[in-house]
mmCIF file of C-alpha atoms in Angstrom:
data_model
loop_
_atom_site.group_PDB
_atom_site.id
_atom_site.type_symbol
_atom_site.label_atom_id
_atom_site.label_comp_id
_atom_site.label_asym_id
_atom_site.label_seq_id
_atom_site.Cartn_x
_atom_site.Cartn_y
_atom_site.Cartn_z
ATOM 1 C CA SER A 11 121.784 106.169 75.800
ATOM 2 C CA LYS A 12 123.543 108.996 74.023
ATOM 3 C CA GLY A 13 121.442 112.153 74.063
ATOM 4 C CA LYS A 14 118.865 110.727 76.490
ATOM 5 C CA SER A 15 118.086 112.124 79.917
ATOM 6 C CA ARG A 16 119.429 109.948 82.736
ATOM 7 C CA PHE A 17 117.857 109.243 86.135
ATOM 8 C CA ARG A 18 118.876 107.342 89.224
ATOM 9 C CA CYS A 19 116.252 105.192 90.927
ATOM 10 C CA SER A 20 116.273 106.000 94.651
ATOM 11 C CA ALA A 21 114.875 102.572 95.555
ATOM 12 C CA CYS A 22 117.498 100.373 93.941
ATOM 13 C CA ASP A 23 120.156 102.877 92.803
ATOM 14 C CA TRP A 24 119.917 101.879 89.124
ATOM 15 C CA ASP A 25 121.032 104.360 86.483
ATOM 16 C CA LEU A 26 118.152 104.600 84.008
ATOM 17 C CA CYS A 27 117.287 106.443 80.833
ATOM 18 C CA ASP A 28 114.003 108.365 80.739
ATOM 19 C CA LYS A 29 112.029 105.525 79.099
ATOM 20 C CA CYS A 30 113.282 102.871 81.552
ATOM 21 C CA TYR A 31 112.787 105.227 84.498
ATOM 22 C CA ARG A 32 109.092 105.634 83.668
ATOM 23 C CA ARG A 33 108.691 101.854 83.325
ATOM 24 C CA HIS A 34 110.756 101.057 86.462
ATOM 25 C CA THR A 35 109.302 103.685 88.789
ATOM 26 C CA PRO A 36 105.535 103.328 89.286
ATOM 27 C CA ALA A 37 103.303 106.376 89.344
ATOM 28 C CA VAL A 38 102.332 107.784 92.721
ATOM 29 C CA SER A 39 98.646 107.183 93.430
ATOM 30 C CA ASP A 40 96.885 109.088 96.178
ATOM 31 C CA SER A 41 93.570 107.278 95.861
ATOM 32 C CA VAL A 42 92.213 103.755 95.411
ATOM 33 C CA ALA A 43 89.914 103.071 92.479
ATOM 34 C CA ALA A 44 86.689 101.158 93.144
ATOM 35 C CA LEU A 45 87.321 100.681 96.873
ATOM 36 C CA LYS A 46 84.593 98.345 98.129
ATOM 37 C CA THR A 47 84.207 100.131 101.484
ATOM 38 C CA ASP A 48 83.967 103.598 99.943
ATOM 39 C CA GLY A 49 80.759 105.401 100.936
ATOM 40 C CA ILE A 50 79.436 102.554 103.118
ATOM 41 C CA LEU A 51 79.721 104.421 106.428
ATOM 42 C CA SER A 52 78.127 107.836 106.626
ATOM 43 C CA GLY A 53 77.653 110.456 109.277
ATOM 44 C CA GLU A 54 79.919 112.915 111.026
ATOM 45 C CA MET A 55 81.684 110.310 113.172
ATOM 46 C CA PHE A 56 82.764 108.401 110.047
ATOM 47 C CA GLN A 57 84.279 111.362 108.172
ATOM 48 C CA LEU A 58 87.609 110.618 106.517
ATOM 49 C CA ASP A 59 90.588 112.809 105.679
ATOM 50 C CA HIS A 60 90.698 112.472 101.899
ATOM 51 C CA ASP A 61 93.922 114.527 101.671
ATOM 52 C CA ALA A 62 95.688 111.708 103.569
ATOM 53 C CA ASN A 63 93.820 109.112 101.480
ATOM 54 C CA CYS A 64 92.041 107.737 104.549
ATOM 55 C CA VAL A 65 89.788 104.721 104.019
ATOM 56 C CA TRP A 66 87.870 102.158 106.058
ATOM 57 C CA LEU A 67 89.451 98.687 105.971
ATOM 58 C CA PHE A 68 89.082 95.426 107.903
ATOM 59 C CA HIS A 69 91.735 93.635 109.963
ATOM 60 C CA GLY A 70 91.140 90.081 111.134
ATOM 61 C CA THR A 71 93.009 88.714 114.137
ATOM 62 C CA SER A 72 92.571 86.640 117.285
ATOM 63 C CA SER A 73 90.381 87.973 120.110
ATOM 64 C CA GLU A 74 93.417 88.338 122.379
ATOM 65 C CA ALA A 75 95.392 90.267 119.770
ATOM 66 C CA GLY A 76 92.311 92.354 118.947
ATOM 67 C CA MET A 77 91.967 93.460 122.581
ATOM 68 C CA SER A 78 95.667 94.305 122.679
ATOM 69 C CA ILE A 79 95.390 96.362 119.458
ATOM 70 C CA CYS A 80 92.317 98.247 120.709
ATOM 71 C CA GLN A 81 93.883 98.999 124.097
ATOM 72 C CA GLY A 82 97.243 99.977 122.660
ATOM 73 C CA ASP A 83 98.143 99.928 119.000
ATOM 74 C CA PHE A 84 99.248 97.685 116.177
ATOM 75 C CA LEU A 85 102.760 96.328 116.629
ATOM 76 C CA ILE A 86 104.754 95.916 113.423
ATOM 77 C CA ASP A 87 107.114 93.453 115.141
ATOM 78 C CA LYS A 88 104.117 91.094 115.593
ATOM 79 C CA ALA A 89 103.307 91.220 111.863
ATOM 80 C CA GLY A 90 103.010 87.819 110.274
ATOM 81 C CA SER A 91 102.737 85.942 113.568
ATOM 82 C CA ASN A 92 99.306 84.584 112.566
ATOM 83 C CA ALA A 93 99.782 84.396 108.784
ATOM 84 C CA GLY A 94 102.415 84.962 106.134
ATOM 85 C CA THR A 95 104.133 88.153 105.072
ATOM 86 C CA LEU A 96 103.857 88.112 101.270
ATOM 87 C CA TYR A 97 104.330 91.891 101.174
ATOM 88 C CA GLY A 98 106.705 92.140 104.131
ATOM 89 C CA ARG A 99 106.279 92.856 107.823
ATOM 90 C CA GLY A 100 103.377 95.260 107.980
ATOM 91 C CA ILE A 101 99.762 95.618 108.988
ATOM 92 C CA TYR A 102 97.526 93.706 106.579
ATOM 93 C CA LEU A 103 94.068 95.086 105.897
ATOM 94 C CA ALA A 104 91.348 94.338 103.375
ATOM 95 C CA GLU A 105 88.341 96.015 101.846
ATOM 96 C CA ALA A 106 86.453 92.693 102.003
ATOM 97 C CA CYS A 107 85.584 91.374 105.450
ATOM 98 C CA SER A 108 85.655 87.841 104.019
ATOM 99 C CA LYS A 109 89.399 88.293 103.337
ATOM 100 C CA SER A 110 90.075 89.578 106.856
ATOM 101 C CA ASP A 111 88.076 86.669 108.246
ATOM 102 C CA GLU A 112 90.806 84.370 106.856
ATOM 103 C CA TYR A 113 93.266 85.988 109.290
ATOM 104 C CA SER A 114 90.971 85.775 112.304
ATOM 105 C CA ALA A 115 90.945 82.945 114.814
ATOM 106 C CA GLU A 116 87.917 81.419 116.485
ATOM 107 C CA ASP A 117 87.790 81.928 120.258
ATOM 108 C CA GLU A 118 86.376 79.549 122.890
ATOM 109 C CA ASN A 119 82.849 80.854 122.158
ATOM 110 C CA GLY A 120 83.146 80.285 118.417
ATOM 111 C CA LEU A 121 83.481 84.006 117.703
ATOM 112 C CA ARG A 122 86.035 85.681 115.460
ATOM 113 C CA CYS A 123 87.592 89.112 115.915
ATOM 114 C CA MET A 124 87.561 91.703 113.175
ATOM 115 C CA ILE A 125 88.558 95.343 113.574
ATOM 116 C CA LEU A 126 87.266 98.103 111.322
ATOM 117 C CA CYS A 127 90.214 100.468 110.864
ATOM 118 C CA ARG A 128 90.371 104.061 109.724
ATOM 119 C CA THR A 129 93.571 103.798 107.693
ATOM 120 C CA ALA A 130 95.713 106.578 106.219
ATOM 121 C CA LEU A 131 97.009 105.000 103.013
ATOM 122 C CA GLY A 132 98.779 108.124 101.755
ATOM 123 C CA ASN A 133 100.482 107.451 98.424
ATOM 124 C CA VAL A 134 99.658 103.883 97.416
ATOM 125 C CA LEU A 135 102.105 101.597 95.618
ATOM 126 C CA TYR A 136 100.136 99.232 93.388
ATOM 127 C CA CYS A 137 101.471 95.676 93.037
ATOM 128 C CA ASP A 138 99.860 92.891 91.024
ATOM 129 C CA ASP A 139 102.914 90.607 90.956
ATOM 130 C CA VAL A 140 102.269 86.958 91.778
ATOM 131 C CA SER A 141 105.568 86.842 93.708
ATOM 132 C CA PRO A 142 106.322 90.426 94.771
ATOM 133 C CA ASN A 143 109.812 91.700 95.537
ATOM 134 C CA VAL A 144 109.280 92.324 99.251
ATOM 135 C CA ASP A 145 112.496 94.273 99.862
ATOM 136 C CA TYR A 146 111.711 96.606 96.970
ATOM 137 C CA LEU A 147 108.129 97.271 98.161
ATOM 138 C CA VAL A 148 109.121 97.881 101.780
ATOM 139 C CA ARG A 149 112.045 100.108 100.770
ATOM 140 C CA LEU A 150 109.771 102.264 98.576
ATOM 141 C CA CYS A 151 107.288 102.649 101.436
ATOM 142 C CA LEU A 152 109.751 103.296 104.239
ATOM 143 C CA GLY A 153 112.111 105.576 102.358
ATOM 144 C CA GLY A 154 110.422 106.575 99.143
ATOM 145 C CA ALA A 155 107.372 108.362 97.855
ATOM 146 C CA TYR A 156 104.905 105.718 99.080
ATOM 147 C CA HIS A 157 103.128 105.045 102.368
ATOM 148 C CA SER A 158 101.300 101.767 101.657
ATOM 149 C CA VAL A 159 100.992 98.872 99.216
ATOM 150 C CA LEU A 160 97.868 97.684 97.443
ATOM 151 C CA GLY A 161 98.547 94.010 96.757
ATOM 152 C CA ASP A 162 96.096 93.172 94.002
ATOM 153 C CA ARG A 163 95.600 89.460 94.611
ATOM 154 C CA GLU A 164 92.198 89.877 92.973
ATOM 155 C CA LYS A 165 93.985 90.402 89.663
ATOM 156 C CA ALA A 166 96.971 88.114 90.310
ATOM 157 C CA ARG A 167 95.147 85.130 91.854
ATOM 158 C CA ALA A 168 91.403 85.880 91.588
ATOM 159 C CA THR A 169 91.083 86.350 95.366
ATOM 160 C CA PHE A 170 91.063 89.722 97.194
ATOM 161 C CA ARG A 171 92.915 93.020 97.256
ATOM 162 C CA GLU A 172 95.070 93.528 100.351
ATOM 163 C CA PHE A 173 96.385 96.791 101.767
ATOM 164 C CA ILE A 174 99.614 96.870 103.732
ATOM 165 C CA VAL A 175 100.966 99.727 105.829
ATOM 166 C CA TYR A 176 104.393 99.587 107.442
ATOM 167 C CA ASP A 177 103.891 102.279 110.066
ATOM 168 C CA ASP A 178 101.652 101.372 113.011
ATOM 169 C CA ASP A 179 100.450 104.993 113.248
ATOM 170 C CA GLN A 180 98.759 104.844 109.860
#
C-alpha cells in the first residue's frame, strides 16, 4: 500500500486503498434502468419528481393492512410481519404486480389488496447477492449515501426485482 491513496469506508470502517475502495463502495445511482412501470401512467396527476428519483411501484398486503396504510402510513416496525425480510426491515415494493401479489392475502371475498405507491427512491443501492449482507445494506441506507435498495432477484434467482425503502416517508 506504499504510495497509494488510502480511504476509510464509512459503512464498515475498513481502511482501504484506492483500488479496493472503488470495488468495496458501490457507485451511487440516482435512477433505475429499464424500470417496468416507467411511462405507464401519464397525465398531470401522475407526474413524478425525477430529482428525487420518484417511481411508481406496487405493494401487496392484506386488506386490513392496506386500509391501515391508506388511512395512516406505512409502519417500518410492521415490516416482515407477512413475509420475510431478506433485505432487512423495510417497505418492500416491486415494479411487477405479480411479485407484489405474492405478498398479498386473500380476503373473505376472494380479493387481494395491492397499493400503487409513488415512491421516492433517492440514491439506489444495487444488490444482486443471493444472500445479501442485511446489516451492511441497512447501514448504507440509514447512514450513508443511499436511500433505498434494489434487490435484483431477477438476476440472482430469475424471479423479480424488489425495491426496499427504510423510511416510511419515502
